[in-house]
Tab-separated table of N, CA, C and O in Angstrom:
chain	number	residue	atom	x	y	z
A	1087	UNK	N	146.746	116.153	143.089
A	1087	UNK	CA	146.522	116.027	141.658
A	1087	UNK	C	145.651	117.187	141.198
A	1087	UNK	O	144.694	117.564	141.863
A	1088	UNK	N	145.980	117.711	140.059
A	1088	UNK	CA	145.172	118.733	139.400
A	1088	UNK	C	144.967	118.272	137.964
A	1088	UNK	O	145.894	117.804	137.309
A	1089	UNK	N	143.734	118.384	137.503
A	1089	UNK	CA	143.462	118.048	136.107
A	1089	UNK	C	142.427	119.011	135.554
A	1089	UNK	O	141.708	119.661	136.305
A	1090	UNK	N	142.374	119.102	134.275
A	1090	UNK	CA	141.396	119.955	133.588
A	1090	UNK	C	140.117	119.156	133.377
A	1090	UNK	O	140.148	117.934	133.224
A	1091	UNK	N	138.993	119.847	133.388
A	1091	UNK	CA	137.743	119.194	133.004
A	1091	UNK	C	137.582	119.355	131.499
A	1091	UNK	O	137.926	120.390	130.934
A	1092	UNK	N	137.092	118.333	130.881
A	1092	UNK	CA	136.852	118.347	129.440
A	1092	UNK	C	135.351	118.440	129.196
A	1092	UNK	O	134.589	117.649	129.753
A	1093	UNK	N	134.909	119.395	128.389
A	1093	UNK	CA	133.474	119.484	128.100
A	1093	UNK	C	133.009	118.300	127.257
A	1093	UNK	O	133.683	117.897	126.316
A	1094	UNK	N	131.865	117.738	127.649
A	1094	UNK	CA	131.244	116.660	126.889
A	1094	UNK	C	129.846	117.130	126.504
A	1094	UNK	O	128.986	117.301	127.370
A	1095	UNK	N	129.628	117.361	125.206
A	1095	UNK	CA	128.320	117.814	124.736
A	1095	UNK	C	127.435	116.604	124.453
A	1095	UNK	O	127.854	115.666	123.778
A	1096	UNK	N	126.228	116.652	125.005
A	1096	UNK	CA	125.261	115.573	124.799
A	1096	UNK	C	124.027	116.165	124.139
A	1096	UNK	O	123.421	117.098	124.672
A	1097	UNK	N	123.684	115.637	123.003
A	1097	UNK	CA	122.458	116.078	122.322
A	1097	UNK	C	121.277	115.260	122.842
A	1097	UNK	O	121.412	114.068	123.104
A	1098	UNK	N	120.151	115.916	123.031
A	1098	UNK	CA	118.917	115.277	123.500
A	1098	UNK	C	119.133	114.503	124.800
A	1098	UNK	O	118.723	113.348	124.924
A	1099	UNK	N	119.772	115.163	125.780
A	1099	UNK	CA	120.068	114.528	127.072
A	1099	UNK	C	118.795	114.008	127.724
A	1099	UNK	O	117.828	114.743	127.887
A	1100	UNK	N	118.787	112.728	128.054
A	1100	UNK	CA	117.637	112.062	128.681
A	1100	UNK	C	116.355	112.272	127.886
A	1100	UNK	O	115.270	112.372	128.438
A	1101	UNK	N	116.487	112.390	126.568
A	1101	UNK	CA	115.321	112.582	125.705
A	1101	UNK	C	114.886	114.028	125.579
A	1101	UNK	O	113.830	114.312	125.011
A	1102	UNK	N	115.690	114.947	126.092
A	1102	UNK	CA	115.354	116.365	126.026
A	1102	UNK	C	115.634	116.968	124.659
A	1102	UNK	O	115.985	116.273	123.699
A	1103	UNK	N	115.516	118.271	124.585
A	1103	UNK	CA	115.722	119.024	123.352
A	1103	UNK	C	117.126	119.626	123.328
A	1103	UNK	O	117.716	119.870	124.375
A	1104	UNK	N	117.642	119.876	122.143
A	1104	UNK	CA	118.898	120.601	122.006
A	1104	UNK	C	120.096	119.876	122.583
A	1104	UNK	O	120.197	118.654	122.502
A	1105	UNK	N	120.994	120.652	123.221
A	1105	UNK	CA	122.211	120.047	123.754
A	1105	UNK	C	122.559	120.581	125.139
A	1105	UNK	O	122.205	121.701	125.501
A	1106	UNK	N	123.263	119.733	125.871
A	1106	UNK	CA	123.703	120.014	127.227
A	1106	UNK	C	125.188	119.672	127.291
A	1106	UNK	O	125.616	118.673	126.708
A	1107	UNK	N	125.977	120.499	127.993
A	1107	UNK	CA	127.410	120.255	128.114
A	1107	UNK	C	127.727	119.901	129.561
A	1107	UNK	O	127.332	120.612	130.486
A	1108	UNK	N	128.433	118.784	129.747
A	1108	UNK	CA	128.819	118.294	131.068
A	1108	UNK	C	130.308	118.535	131.293
A	1108	UNK	O	131.128	118.203	130.428
A	1109	UNK	N	130.657	119.101	132.452
A	1109	UNK	CA	132.035	119.257	132.902
A	1109	UNK	C	132.152	118.419	134.169
A	1109	UNK	O	131.767	118.867	135.256
A	1110	UNK	N	132.636	117.193	134.044
A	1110	UNK	CA	132.677	116.270	135.177
A	1110	UNK	C	133.767	116.693	136.164
A	1110	UNK	O	134.953	116.672	135.832
A	1111	UNK	N	133.338	117.075	137.375
A	1111	UNK	CA	134.266	117.424	138.445
A	1111	UNK	C	134.951	116.147	138.928
A	1111	UNK	O	136.160	116.109	139.119
A	1112	UNK	N	134.145	115.111	139.139
A	1112	UNK	CA	134.650	113.783	139.483
A	1112	UNK	C	134.089	112.783	138.485
A	1112	UNK	O	132.917	112.863	138.119
A	1113	UNK	N	134.920	111.859	138.067
A	1113	UNK	CA	134.464	110.756	137.228
A	1113	UNK	C	133.745	109.754	138.127
A	1113	UNK	O	133.938	109.736	139.347
A	1114	UNK	N	132.920	108.905	137.538
A	1114	UNK	CA	132.155	107.926	138.327
A	1114	UNK	C	133.075	107.091	139.209
A	1114	UNK	O	132.785	106.886	140.393
A	1115	UNK	N	134.200	106.633	138.701
A	1115	UNK	CA	135.113	105.804	139.505
A	1115	UNK	C	135.684	106.576	140.688
A	1115	UNK	O	135.997	105.995	141.721
A	1116	UNK	N	135.795	107.900	140.574
A	1116	UNK	CA	136.320	108.720	141.665
A	1116	UNK	C	135.294	108.925	142.777
A	1116	UNK	O	135.642	109.362	143.877
A	1117	UNK	N	134.040	108.607	142.526
A	1117	UNK	CA	132.995	108.690	143.546
A	1117	UNK	C	132.953	107.434	144.417
A	1117	UNK	O	132.152	107.344	145.348
A	1118	UNK	N	133.814	106.456	144.109
A	1118	UNK	CA	134.040	105.274	144.951
A	1118	UNK	C	132.770	104.498	145.277
A	1118	UNK	O	132.584	104.022	146.401
A	1119	UNK	N	131.873	104.397	144.298
A	1119	UNK	CA	130.649	103.638	144.498
A	1119	UNK	C	129.544	104.393	145.221
A	1119	UNK	O	128.462	103.859	145.422
A	1120	UNK	N	129.805	105.635	145.620
A	1120	UNK	CA	128.796	106.424	146.349
A	1120	UNK	C	127.831	107.150	145.418
A	1120	UNK	O	126.807	107.665	145.865
A	1121	UNK	N	128.175	107.221	144.145
A	1121	UNK	CA	127.332	107.917	143.182
A	1121	UNK	C	127.864	107.718	141.790
A	1121	UNK	O	128.808	106.960	141.565
A	1122	UNK	N	127.255	108.433	140.838
A	1122	UNK	CA	127.695	108.247	139.455
A	1122	UNK	C	128.007	109.549	138.733
A	1122	UNK	O	128.535	109.510	137.624
A	1123	UNK	N	127.708	110.722	139.344
A	1123	UNK	CA	128.027	111.964	138.644
A	1123	UNK	C	128.146	113.132	139.609
A	1123	UNK	O	127.322	113.309	140.506
A	1124	UNK	N	129.193	113.922	139.409
A	1124	UNK	CA	129.351	115.221	140.057
A	1124	UNK	C	129.882	116.119	138.962
A	1124	UNK	O	131.004	115.924	138.473
A	1125	UNK	N	129.055	117.079	138.512
A	1125	UNK	CA	129.430	117.854	137.338
A	1125	UNK	C	128.797	119.233	137.332
A	1125	UNK	O	127.719	119.442	137.875
A	1126	UNK	N	129.508	120.154	136.685
A	1126	UNK	CA	128.877	121.412	136.279
A	1126	UNK	C	128.201	121.087	134.953
A	1126	UNK	O	128.797	120.433	134.083
A	1127	UNK	N	126.960	121.505	134.821
A	1127	UNK	CA	126.175	121.196	133.632
A	1127	UNK	C	125.677	122.503	133.037
A	1127	UNK	O	125.138	123.350	133.754
A	1128	UNK	N	125.872	122.654	131.745
A	1128	UNK	CA	125.396	123.840	131.033
A	1128	UNK	C	124.277	123.393	130.096
A	1128	UNK	O	124.512	122.633	129.148
A	1129	UNK	N	123.063	123.856	130.394
A	1129	UNK	CA	121.916	123.593	129.521
A	1129	UNK	C	121.874	124.756	128.540
A	1129	UNK	O	121.615	125.903	128.928
A	1130	UNK	N	122.184	124.459	127.294
A	1130	UNK	CA	122.258	125.508	126.287
A	1130	UNK	C	120.892	126.162	126.065
A	1130	UNK	O	119.852	125.582	126.401
A	1131	UNK	N	120.882	127.382	125.522
A	1131	UNK	CA	119.607	128.049	125.250
A	1131	UNK	C	118.673	127.157	124.423
A	1131	UNK	O	119.117	126.455	123.506
A	1132	UNK	N	117.398	127.185	124.807
A	1132	UNK	CA	116.348	126.439	124.108
A	1132	UNK	C	116.625	124.931	124.095
A	1132	UNK	O	116.329	124.251	123.108
A	1133	UNK	N	117.204	124.440	125.195
A	1133	UNK	CA	117.530	123.026	125.356
A	1133	UNK	C	116.982	122.534	126.678
A	1133	UNK	O	116.524	123.325	127.510
A	1134	UNK	N	117.039	121.210	126.889
A	1134	UNK	CA	116.512	120.656	128.140
A	1134	UNK	C	117.156	119.314	128.466
A	1134	UNK	O	117.721	118.652	127.591
A	1135	UNK	N	117.048	118.943	129.739
A	1135	UNK	CA	117.331	117.591	130.204
A	1135	UNK	C	115.960	116.950	130.329
A	1135	UNK	O	115.103	117.450	131.063
A	1136	UNK	N	115.725	115.873	129.607
A	1136	UNK	CA	114.395	115.274	129.521
A	1136	UNK	C	113.899	114.640	130.812
A	1136	UNK	O	114.654	114.422	131.768
A	1137	UNK	N	112.633	114.344	130.812
A	1137	UNK	CA	111.904	113.740	131.931
A	1137	UNK	C	112.493	112.363	132.221
A	1137	UNK	O	112.514	111.496	131.348
A	1138	UNK	N	113.010	112.160	133.437
A	1138	UNK	CA	113.604	110.872	133.794
A	1138	UNK	C	113.480	110.626	135.292
A	1138	UNK	O	113.245	111.554	136.067
A	1139	UNK	N	113.647	109.372	135.683
A	1139	UNK	CA	113.445	108.943	137.071
A	1139	UNK	C	114.771	108.537	137.706
A	1139	UNK	O	115.641	107.971	137.052
A	1140	UNK	N	114.871	108.814	139.001
A	1140	UNK	CA	116.009	108.352	139.808
A	1140	UNK	C	115.502	107.213	140.687
A	1140	UNK	O	114.768	107.441	141.640
A	1141	UNK	N	115.881	105.991	140.345
A	1141	UNK	CA	115.340	104.807	141.015
A	1141	UNK	C	116.107	104.467	142.284
A	1141	UNK	O	115.515	104.268	143.336
A	1142	UNK	N	117.440	104.430	142.222
A	1142	UNK	CA	118.245	104.038	143.395
A	1142	UNK	C	119.182	105.145	143.844
A	1142	UNK	O	120.095	104.909	144.636
A	1143	UNK	N	118.970	106.359	143.318
A	1143	UNK	CA	119.828	107.470	143.707
A	1143	UNK	C	119.022	108.759	143.757
A	1143	UNK	O	117.835	108.779	143.441
A	1144	UNK	N	119.682	109.819	144.177
A	1144	UNK	CA	119.064	111.129	144.282
A	1144	UNK	C	119.976	112.145	143.610
A	1144	UNK	O	121.147	111.844	143.348
A	1145	UNK	N	119.442	113.342	143.344
A	1145	UNK	CA	120.243	114.339	142.640
A	1145	UNK	C	119.789	115.745	142.993
A	1145	UNK	O	118.709	116.165	142.605
A	1146	UNK	N	120.613	116.479	143.725
A	1146	UNK	CA	120.314	117.898	143.875
A	1146	UNK	C	120.941	118.692	142.729
A	1146	UNK	O	122.004	118.337	142.220
A	1147	UNK	N	120.237	119.732	142.299
A	1147	UNK	CA	120.781	120.712	141.362
A	1147	UNK	C	120.994	121.996	142.155
A	1147	UNK	O	120.129	122.398	142.937
A	1148	UNK	N	122.094	122.685	141.913
A	1148	UNK	CA	122.327	124.018	142.460
A	1148	UNK	C	122.482	124.937	141.262
A	1148	UNK	O	123.369	124.735	140.423
A	1149	UNK	N	121.620	125.937	141.164
A	1149	UNK	CA	121.626	126.833	140.009
A	1149	UNK	C	122.738	127.865	140.187
A	1149	UNK	O	122.749	128.618	141.169
A	1150	UNK	N	123.672	127.894	139.235
A	1150	UNK	CA	124.809	128.809	139.289
A	1150	UNK	C	124.541	130.112	138.547
A	1150	UNK	O	124.833	131.196	139.054
A	1151	UNK	N	124.028	130.008	137.310
A	1151	UNK	CA	123.763	131.215	136.525
A	1151	UNK	C	122.689	130.916	135.480
A	1151	UNK	O	122.417	129.764	135.162
A	1152	UNK	N	122.107	131.986	134.984
A	1152	UNK	CA	121.010	131.855	134.032
A	1152	UNK	C	119.705	131.591	134.765
A	1152	UNK	O	119.606	131.734	135.987
A	1153	UNK	N	118.703	131.221	134.010
A	1153	UNK	CA	117.430	130.825	134.604
A	1153	UNK	C	116.839	129.718	133.762
A	1153	UNK	O	117.202	129.534	132.595
A	1154	UNK	N	115.932	128.963	134.380
A	1154	UNK	CA	115.324	127.842	133.687
A	1154	UNK	C	114.017	127.464	134.336
A	1154	UNK	O	113.516	128.168	135.221
A	1155	UNK	N	113.477	126.331	133.924
A	1155	UNK	CA	112.221	125.825	134.471
A	1155	UNK	C	112.471	124.399	134.954
A	1155	UNK	O	112.851	123.524	134.158
A	1156	UNK	N	112.291	124.180	136.257
A	1156	UNK	CA	112.419	122.853	136.848
A	1156	UNK	C	111.037	122.209	136.846
A	1156	UNK	O	110.061	122.815	137.313
A	1157	UNK	N	110.944	121.003	136.295
A	1157	UNK	CA	109.690	120.254	136.294
A	1157	UNK	C	109.834	119.156	137.331
A	1157	UNK	O	110.667	118.256	137.187
A	1158	UNK	N	109.048	119.257	138.400
A	1158	UNK	CA	109.159	118.365	139.556
A	1158	UNK	C	108.361	117.084	139.346
A	1158	UNK	O	107.631	116.932	138.363
A	1159	UNK	N	108.496	116.175	140.297
A	1159	UNK	CA	107.865	114.858	140.244
A	1159	UNK	C	106.358	114.935	139.979
A	1159	UNK	O	105.806	114.100	139.268
A	1160	UNK	N	105.695	115.945	140.538
A	1160	UNK	CA	104.250	116.100	140.348
A	1160	UNK	C	103.914	116.886	139.075
A	1160	UNK	O	102.773	117.281	138.860
A	1161	UNK	N	104.935	117.130	138.253
A	1161	UNK	CA	104.851	117.875	136.995
A	1161	UNK	C	104.602	119.365	137.191
A	1161	UNK	O	104.310	120.083	136.238
A	1162	UNK	N	104.735	119.845	138.434
A	1162	UNK	CA	104.664	121.292	138.651
A	1162	UNK	C	105.905	121.921	138.018
A	1162	UNK	O	106.971	121.309	137.952
A	1163	UNK	N	105.749	123.144	137.554
A	1163	UNK	CA	106.821	123.856	136.854
A	1163	UNK	C	107.185	125.088	137.666
A	1163	UNK	O	106.318	125.898	137.978
A	1164	UNK	N	108.485	125.228	137.965
A	1164	UNK	CA	108.953	126.340	138.779
A	1164	UNK	C	110.140	127.000	138.102
A	1164	UNK	O	111.106	126.308	137.739
A	1165	UNK	N	110.080	128.321	137.930
A	1165	UNK	CA	111.248	129.015	137.392
A	1165	UNK	C	112.348	128.985	138.441
A	1165	UNK	O	112.094	129.223	139.623
A	1166	UNK	N	113.578	128.688	137.999
A	1166	UNK	CA	114.723	128.641	138.901
A	1166	UNK	C	115.755	129.667	138.460
A	1166	UNK	O	115.930	129.930	137.268
A	1167	UNK	N	116.439	130.249	139.458
A	1167	UNK	CA	117.441	131.292	139.236
A	1167	UNK	C	118.652	130.992	140.121
A	1167	UNK	O	118.592	130.119	140.993
A	1168	UNK	N	119.761	131.717	139.929
A	1168	UNK	CA	120.959	131.455	140.729
A	1168	UNK	C	120.680	131.438	142.231
A	1168	UNK	O	119.945	132.279	142.753
A	1169	UNK	N	121.249	130.426	142.897
A	1169	UNK	CA	121.062	130.242	144.330
A	1169	UNK	C	119.971	129.259	144.680
A	1169	UNK	O	119.905	128.783	145.815
A	1170	UNK	N	119.100	128.908	143.715
A	1170	UNK	CA	118.047	127.927	143.978
A	1170	UNK	C	118.632	126.517	144.007
A	1170	UNK	O	119.614	126.217	143.316
A	1171	UNK	N	118.012	125.655	144.818
A	1171	UNK	CA	118.375	124.247	144.901
A	1171	UNK	C	117.148	123.428	144.532
A	1171	UNK	O	116.066	123.658	145.060
A	1172	UNK	N	117.323	122.481	143.623
A	1172	UNK	CA	116.257	121.558	143.234
A	1172	UNK	C	116.663	120.185	143.761
A	1172	UNK	O	117.747	119.707	143.434
A	1173	UNK	N	115.811	119.574	144.550
A	1173	UNK	CA	116.142	118.270	145.126
A	1173	UNK	C	115.224	117.203	144.546
A	1173	UNK	O	114.001	117.318	144.630
A	1174	UNK	N	115.837	116.199	143.973
A	1174	UNK	CA	115.102	115.073	143.417
A	1174	UNK	C	115.325	113.906	144.360
A	1174	UNK	O	116.456	113.474	144.569
A	1175	UNK	N	114.267	113.414	144.971
A	1175	UNK	CA	114.391	112.323	145.927
A	1175	UNK	C	114.383	110.974	145.212
A	1175	UNK	O	113.957	110.862	144.063
A	1176	UNK	N	114.831	109.956	145.914
A	1176	UNK	CA	114.876	108.601	145.368
A	1176	UNK	C	113.479	108.205	144.885
A	1176	UNK	O	112.488	108.385	145.592
A	1177	UNK	N	113.406	107.703	143.659
A	1177	UNK	CA	112.143	107.265	143.075
A	1177	UNK	C	111.412	108.338	142.297
A	1177	UNK	O	110.450	108.043	141.595
A	1178	UNK	N	111.846	109.588	142.417
A	1178	UNK	CA	111.127	110.672	141.753
A	1178	UNK	C	111.590	110.895	140.315
A	1178	UNK	O	112.680	110.526	139.921
A	1179	UNK	N	110.713	111.549	139.569
A	1179	UNK	CA	110.954	111.954	138.191
A	1179	UNK	C	111.192	113.461	138.161
A	1179	UNK	O	110.718	114.200	139.035
A	1180	UNK	N	111.884	113.937	137.121
A	1180	UNK	CA	112.089	115.380	136.960
A	1180	UNK	C	112.660	115.680	135.583
A	1180	UNK	O	113.109	114.780	134.867
A	1181	UNK	N	112.659	116.957	135.240
A	1181	UNK	CA	113.367	117.445	134.057
A	1181	UNK	C	113.751	118.897	134.305
A	1181	UNK	O	113.303	119.522	135.277
A	1182	UNK	N	114.591	119.425	133.435
A	1182	UNK	CA	115.042	120.815	133.548
A	1182	UNK	C	115.063	121.413	132.155
A	1182	UNK	O	115.655	120.840	131.234
A	1183	UNK	N	114.419	122.570	132.001
A	1183	UNK	CA	114.295	123.211	130.692
A	1183	UNK	C	114.934	124.593	130.706
A	1183	UNK	O	114.866	125.297	131.708
A	1184	UNK	N	115.527	124.938	129.588
A	1184	UNK	CA	116.035	126.296	129.398
A	1184	UNK	C	115.390	126.877	128.148
A	1184	UNK	O	115.927	126.737	127.042
A	1185	UNK	N	114.233	127.538	128.300
A	1185	UNK	CA	113.562	128.119	127.137
A	1185	UNK	C	114.089	129.510	126.779
A	1185	UNK	O	113.551	130.163	125.895
A	1186	UNK	N	115.149	129.940	127.455
A	1186	UNK	CA	115.646	131.307	127.319
A	1186	UNK	C	116.827	131.391	126.353
A	1186	UNK	O	117.316	130.380	125.855
A	1187	UNK	N	117.297	132.616	126.103
A	1187	UNK	CA	118.369	132.860	125.140
A	1187	UNK	C	119.772	132.794	125.739
A	1187	UNK	O	120.748	132.907	125.003
A	1188	UNK	N	119.884	132.648	127.054
A	1188	UNK	CA	121.178	132.564	127.733
A	1188	UNK	C	121.373	131.159	128.289
A	1188	UNK	O	120.404	130.494	128.657
A	1189	UNK	N	122.628	130.695	128.416
A	1189	UNK	CA	122.881	129.371	129.011
A	1189	UNK	C	122.415	129.306	130.461
A	1189	UNK	O	122.417	130.316	131.178
A	1190	UNK	N	122.023	128.123	130.897
A	1190	UNK	CA	121.663	127.837	132.281
A	1190	UNK	C	122.755	126.928	132.835
A	1190	UNK	O	122.985	125.844	132.296
A	1191	UNK	N	123.458	127.371	133.890
A	1191	UNK	CA	124.544	126.591	134.480
A	1191	UNK	C	124.148	126.094	135.861
A	1191	UNK	O	123.659	126.881	136.685
A	1192	UNK	N	124.382	124.800	136.086
A	1192	UNK	CA	124.044	124.192	137.366
A	1192	UNK	C	125.189	123.288	137.821
A	1192	UNK	O	126.029	122.884	137.016
A	1193	UNK	N	125.204	122.977	139.111
A	1193	UNK	CA	126.033	121.890	139.639
A	1193	UNK	C	125.069	120.754	139.929
A	1193	UNK	O	123.975	120.976	140.481
A	1194	UNK	N	125.463	119.538	139.553
A	1194	UNK	CA	124.615	118.363	139.762
A	1194	UNK	C	125.440	117.251	140.392
A	1194	UNK	O	126.574	116.996	139.969
A	1195	UNK	N	124.868	116.631	141.410
A	1195	UNK	CA	125.512	115.510	142.087
A	1195	UNK	C	124.508	114.369	142.165
A	1195	UNK	O	123.457	114.505	142.790
A	1196	UNK	N	124.829	113.250	141.516
A	1196	UNK	CA	123.977	112.056	141.590
A	1196	UNK	C	124.658	111.097	142.564
A	1196	UNK	O	125.760	110.624	142.296
A	1197	UNK	N	124.000	110.882	143.717
A	1197	UNK	CA	124.583	109.974	144.704
A	1197	UNK	C	123.575	108.925	145.100
A	1197	UNK	O	122.364	109.116	145.018
A	1198	UNK	N	124.085	107.777	145.534
A	1198	UNK	CA	123.269	106.593	145.773
A	1198	UNK	C	122.480	106.664	147.078
A	1198	UNK	O	122.956	107.248	148.064
A	1199	UNK	N	121.320	106.043	147.055
A	1199	UNK	CA	120.529	105.820	148.257
A	1199	UNK	C	121.312	104.840	149.148
A	1199	UNK	O	122.137	104.079	148.664
A	1200	UNK	N	121.036	104.866	150.443
A	1200	UNK	CA	121.683	103.897	151.333
A	1200	UNK	C	121.302	102.489	150.915
A	1200	UNK	O	120.159	102.216	150.575
A	1201	UNK	N	122.244	101.601	150.961
A	1201	UNK	CA	121.998	100.211	150.588
A	1201	UNK	C	121.711	99.357	151.800
A	1201	UNK	O	122.080	99.587	152.863
């Protein structure tokens, strides 16, 4: 099977600023209960994914292009660039900001903790 991804623009994602565009590689049902999201995510310039917690799942980000600021569980702020991986462990909080003039593109996979 081959299908096209459809962009889904979300304003104020997780309480963040501006807008973020999701290109779902797999839909939640296609993850067969192992997770809820596998997507390329574009954080538009001067936008962010707001501060939120992963209670029963984890989420790595892989930075594809652009640059941004990853805010980790301890609220430390780290500039991220292509090739960087941000790992959010089960129970942790995080956010991702793009204060720059170019889009920030990442791959994101939200998968469940062992039950």
